[in-house]
GROMACS .gro file of C-alpha atoms in nm:
model
  185
    1MET     CA    1   1.171  -1.051   8.200
    2LYS     CA    2   0.813  -1.038   8.195
    3VAL     CA    3   0.693  -1.398   8.293
    4LEU     CA    4   0.308  -1.520   8.278
    5ILE     CA    5   0.248  -1.894   8.426
    6ILE     CA    6  -0.085  -2.018   8.312
    7ASN     CA    7  -0.197  -2.382   8.535
    8ALA     CA    8  -0.455  -2.548   8.363
    9HIS     CA    9  -0.456  -2.798   8.670
   10PRO     CA   10  -0.843  -2.762   8.804
   11ASP     CA   11  -0.703  -2.879   9.133
   12LEU     CA   12  -0.467  -2.698   9.352
   13GLU     CA   13  -0.290  -2.979   9.544
   14SER     CA   14  -0.193  -3.181   9.198
   15PHE     CA   15   0.166  -3.290   9.092
   16THR     CA   16   0.135  -2.993   8.795
   17THR     CA   17   0.043  -2.732   9.050
   18SER     CA   18   0.320  -2.815   9.251
   19ILE     CA   19   0.550  -2.763   8.945
   20SER     CA   20   0.363  -2.423   8.838
   21ASN     CA   21   0.453  -2.304   9.184
   22LYS     CA   22   0.833  -2.411   9.145
   23ILE     CA   23   0.860  -2.227   8.831
   24TYR     CA   24   0.707  -1.908   9.001
   25GLU     CA   25   0.959  -1.956   9.246
   26SER     CA   26   1.229  -2.021   9.031
   27HIS     CA   27   1.175  -1.669   8.801
   28LEU     CA   28   1.108  -1.436   9.118
   29ALA     CA   29   1.438  -1.589   9.252
   30LYS     CA   30   1.586  -1.489   8.927
   31GLY     CA   31   1.416  -1.136   8.944
   32HIS     CA   32   1.163  -1.173   8.668
   33ASP     CA   33   0.830  -0.999   8.689
   34VAL     CA   34   0.647  -1.292   8.753
   35THR     CA   35   0.260  -1.376   8.742
   36LEU     CA   36   0.093  -1.696   8.841
   37LEU     CA   37  -0.238  -1.757   8.653
   38ASN     CA   38  -0.452  -2.078   8.813
   39LEU     CA   39  -0.736  -2.134   8.548
   40ALA     CA   40  -0.892  -2.303   8.854
   41THR     CA   41  -0.984  -1.968   9.024
   42ILE     CA   42  -1.076  -1.723   8.785
   43ASP     CA   43  -1.384  -1.685   8.716
   44PHE     CA   44  -1.550  -1.726   8.350
   45GLU     CA   45  -1.782  -1.890   8.149
   46ILE     CA   46  -1.572  -2.157   7.942
   47SER     CA   47  -1.850  -2.213   7.675
   48PHE     CA   48  -1.788  -1.951   7.401
   49LYS     CA   49  -2.128  -1.866   7.313
   50GLY     CA   50  -2.203  -1.622   6.972
   51TYR     CA   51  -1.876  -1.707   6.826
   52SER     CA   52  -1.993  -1.576   6.463
   53ASP     CA   53  -2.052  -1.209   6.661
   54ARG     CA   54  -1.689  -1.268   6.832
   55GLU     CA   55  -1.570  -0.906   6.637
   56LYS     CA   56  -1.852  -0.729   6.851
   57ILE     CA   57  -1.780  -0.833   7.177
   58ASP     CA   58  -1.714  -0.566   7.412
   59THR     CA   59  -1.647  -0.659   7.721
   60LEU     CA   60  -1.501  -0.944   7.851
   61GLU     CA   61  -1.527  -1.153   8.238
   62THR     CA   62  -1.311  -0.927   8.456
   63ASP     CA   63  -1.068  -1.228   8.511
   64LEU     CA   64  -1.018  -1.260   8.117
   65GLU     CA   65  -0.956  -0.899   8.077
   66SER     CA   66  -0.623  -0.913   8.349
   67ALA     CA   67  -0.572  -1.233   8.179
   68GLN     CA   68  -0.548  -1.036   7.880
   69LYS     CA   69  -0.346  -0.765   8.012
   70GLN     CA   70  -0.138  -1.029   8.192
   71ILE     CA   71  -0.059  -1.207   7.795
   72LYS     CA   72   0.000  -0.852   7.694
   73LYS     CA   73   0.276  -0.734   7.893
   74SER     CA   74   0.441  -1.088   7.939
   75ASP     CA   75   0.786  -1.123   7.700
   76HIS     CA   76   0.738  -1.572   7.820
   77ILE     CA   77   0.405  -1.735   7.850
   78ILE     CA   78   0.452  -2.084   8.084
   79ILE     CA   79   0.194  -2.327   8.024
   80THR     CA   80   0.147  -2.594   8.238
   81THR     CA   81  -0.138  -2.886   8.180
   82PRO     CA   82  -0.216  -3.249   8.250
   83ILE     CA   83  -0.261  -3.446   7.951
   84TRP     CA   84  -0.588  -3.654   7.917
   85TRP     CA   85  -0.722  -3.795   7.655
   86SER     CA   86  -0.426  -3.682   7.487
   87THR     CA   87  -0.499  -3.319   7.528
   88TYR     CA   88  -0.534  -3.047   7.793
   89PRO     CA   89  -0.830  -2.985   7.999
   90ALA     CA   90  -1.131  -2.788   7.838
   91ILE     CA   91  -1.061  -2.462   8.089
   92LEU     CA   92  -0.719  -2.433   7.897
   93LYS     CA   93  -0.917  -2.476   7.569
   94GLY     CA   94  -1.214  -2.256   7.698
   95PHE     CA   95  -0.935  -2.035   7.847
   96PHE     CA   96  -0.790  -1.976   7.477
   97ASP     CA   97  -1.153  -1.953   7.299
   98ARG     CA   98  -1.223  -1.679   7.508
   99THR     CA   99  -0.874  -1.454   7.585
  100LEU     CA  100  -0.743  -1.527   7.219
  101LEU     CA  101  -0.963  -1.343   7.038
  102PRO     CA  102  -0.976  -1.134   6.701
  103GLY     CA  103  -0.839  -0.802   6.771
  104PHE     CA  104  -0.641  -0.904   7.091
  105ALA     CA  105  -0.413  -1.212   6.921
  106PHE     CA  106  -0.469  -1.198   6.615
  107LYS     CA  107  -0.654  -1.012   6.311
  108PHE     CA  108  -0.804  -1.111   5.962
  109HIS     CA  109  -0.783  -0.843   5.680
  110LYS     CA  110  -1.018  -0.828   5.348
  111GLY     CA  111  -0.844  -0.985   5.061
  112LYS     CA  112  -0.559  -1.156   5.285
  113MET     CA  113  -0.556  -1.528   5.380
  114VAL     CA  114  -0.275  -1.535   5.650
  115GLN     CA  115  -0.402  -1.357   5.968
  116GLU     CA  116  -0.183  -1.104   6.075
  117LYS     CA  117  -0.007  -1.255   6.392
  118LEU     CA  118  -0.058  -0.988   6.662
  119LEU     CA  119   0.169  -1.124   7.021
  120THR     CA  120   0.477  -1.174   6.769
  121GLY     CA  121   0.801  -1.122   6.987
  122LYS     CA  122   0.664  -1.320   7.288
  123THR     CA  123   0.804  -1.654   7.358
  124ALA     CA  124   0.627  -1.957   7.549
  125GLU     CA  125   0.740  -2.270   7.724
  126LEU     CA  126   0.501  -2.595   7.771
  127VAL     CA  127   0.488  -2.839   8.035
  128LEU     CA  128   0.305  -3.135   7.953
  129LEU     CA  129   0.233  -3.435   8.256
  130SER     CA  130   0.046  -3.700   8.148
  131ASP     CA  131  -0.011  -4.137   8.301
  132ALA     CA  132   0.109  -4.239   7.979
  133PRO     CA  133   0.491  -4.285   7.913
  134ALA     CA  134   0.651  -3.917   7.776
  135TRP     CA  135   0.798  -4.145   7.448
  136TYR     CA  136   0.427  -4.287   7.391
  137ARG     CA  137   0.268  -3.960   7.337
  138ARG     CA  138   0.587  -3.791   7.175
  139TYR     CA  139   0.653  -4.065   6.918
  140LEU     CA  140   0.345  -4.318   6.857
  141LEU     CA  141   0.058  -4.070   6.923
  142LYS     CA  142   0.282  -3.790   6.762
  143ASP     CA  143   0.245  -3.546   7.036
  144PRO     CA  144  -0.140  -3.383   6.983
  145ALA     CA  145  -0.175  -3.155   7.287
  146ALA     CA  146   0.220  -3.010   7.175
  147THR     CA  147   0.113  -2.989   6.867
  148ILE     CA  148  -0.187  -2.805   6.866
  149LEU     CA  149  -0.020  -2.580   7.128
  150LYS     CA  150   0.234  -2.485   6.957
  151ARG     CA  151   0.120  -2.489   6.618
  152ASP     CA  152  -0.213  -2.403   6.585
  153ILE     CA  153  -0.296  -2.165   6.907
  154LEU     CA  154   0.012  -1.997   7.020
  155GLY     CA  155   0.158  -2.024   6.688
  156PHE     CA  156  -0.156  -1.883   6.474
  157CYS     CA  157  -0.104  -1.542   6.718
  158GLY     CA  158   0.280  -1.506   6.678
  159ILE     CA  159   0.385  -1.640   7.008
  160LYS     CA  160   0.669  -1.887   6.952
  161VAL     CA  161   0.728  -2.226   7.157
  162LYS     CA  162   1.081  -2.244   7.240
  163LYS     CA  163   1.066  -2.553   7.474
  164VAL     CA  164   0.876  -2.858   7.564
  165HIS     CA  165   0.920  -3.053   7.883
  166ARG     CA  166   0.732  -3.413   7.848
  167ILE     CA  167   0.694  -3.560   8.171
  168GLY     CA  168   0.537  -3.935   8.148
  169SER     CA  169   0.399  -4.202   8.391
  170VAL     CA  170   0.338  -3.961   8.636
  171GLY     CA  171   0.090  -4.208   8.822
  172SER     CA  172   0.401  -4.426   8.900
  173LEU     CA  173   0.653  -4.169   9.040
  174ASP     CA  174   0.612  -4.195   9.427
  175ALA     CA  175   0.678  -3.912   9.627
  176GLU     CA  176   1.078  -3.913   9.585
  177ALA     CA  177   1.044  -3.886   9.244
  178ARG     CA  178   0.779  -3.623   9.220
  179GLU     CA  179   1.051  -3.409   9.419
  180ARG     CA  180   1.306  -3.505   9.167
  181VAL     CA  181   1.133  -3.375   8.855
  182ILE     CA  182   0.984  -3.030   9.049
  183LYS     CA  183   1.378  -3.012   9.137
  184THR     CA  184   1.440  -2.965   8.806
  185PHE     CA  185   1.246  -2.664   8.755
   0.00000   0.00000   0.00000
């Protein structure tokens, strides 16, 4: 299986990054072809200027072209991200805006009301970490980040989210509790 892990935490020493690294090691141990993409280390313009001319875009930054190739070749995509202000960091949104482009991830056809999903057949998993309790985000806030990622971004392109891991109250986890969480991956 070809697995792509996208880590959206800007700090490479973070708890989220530790989980990303553990997921990477676990998939390597299973013999999977696995790539870990730390968004904090790639070079791209986060703002998508010229959106109205998006169909005319013929060049992307080298790191984004590489990321598109990784997305295209992957069978399964795992996104690890902190949840801040009920959603994921801007770098992840910017990454999606700049990589999941028309002609790559989806395509509109004249006379059709629904887009063609160009990444159909791929699966995904979400690992969402927050200081708020997981039950609070899921049941009281209605899980806005997971919903947007599952339905409005990945689902729009044809990627089916199979599992969502919600890790809450991370600010109150001591080192031992964090290690227990990491070991679950």
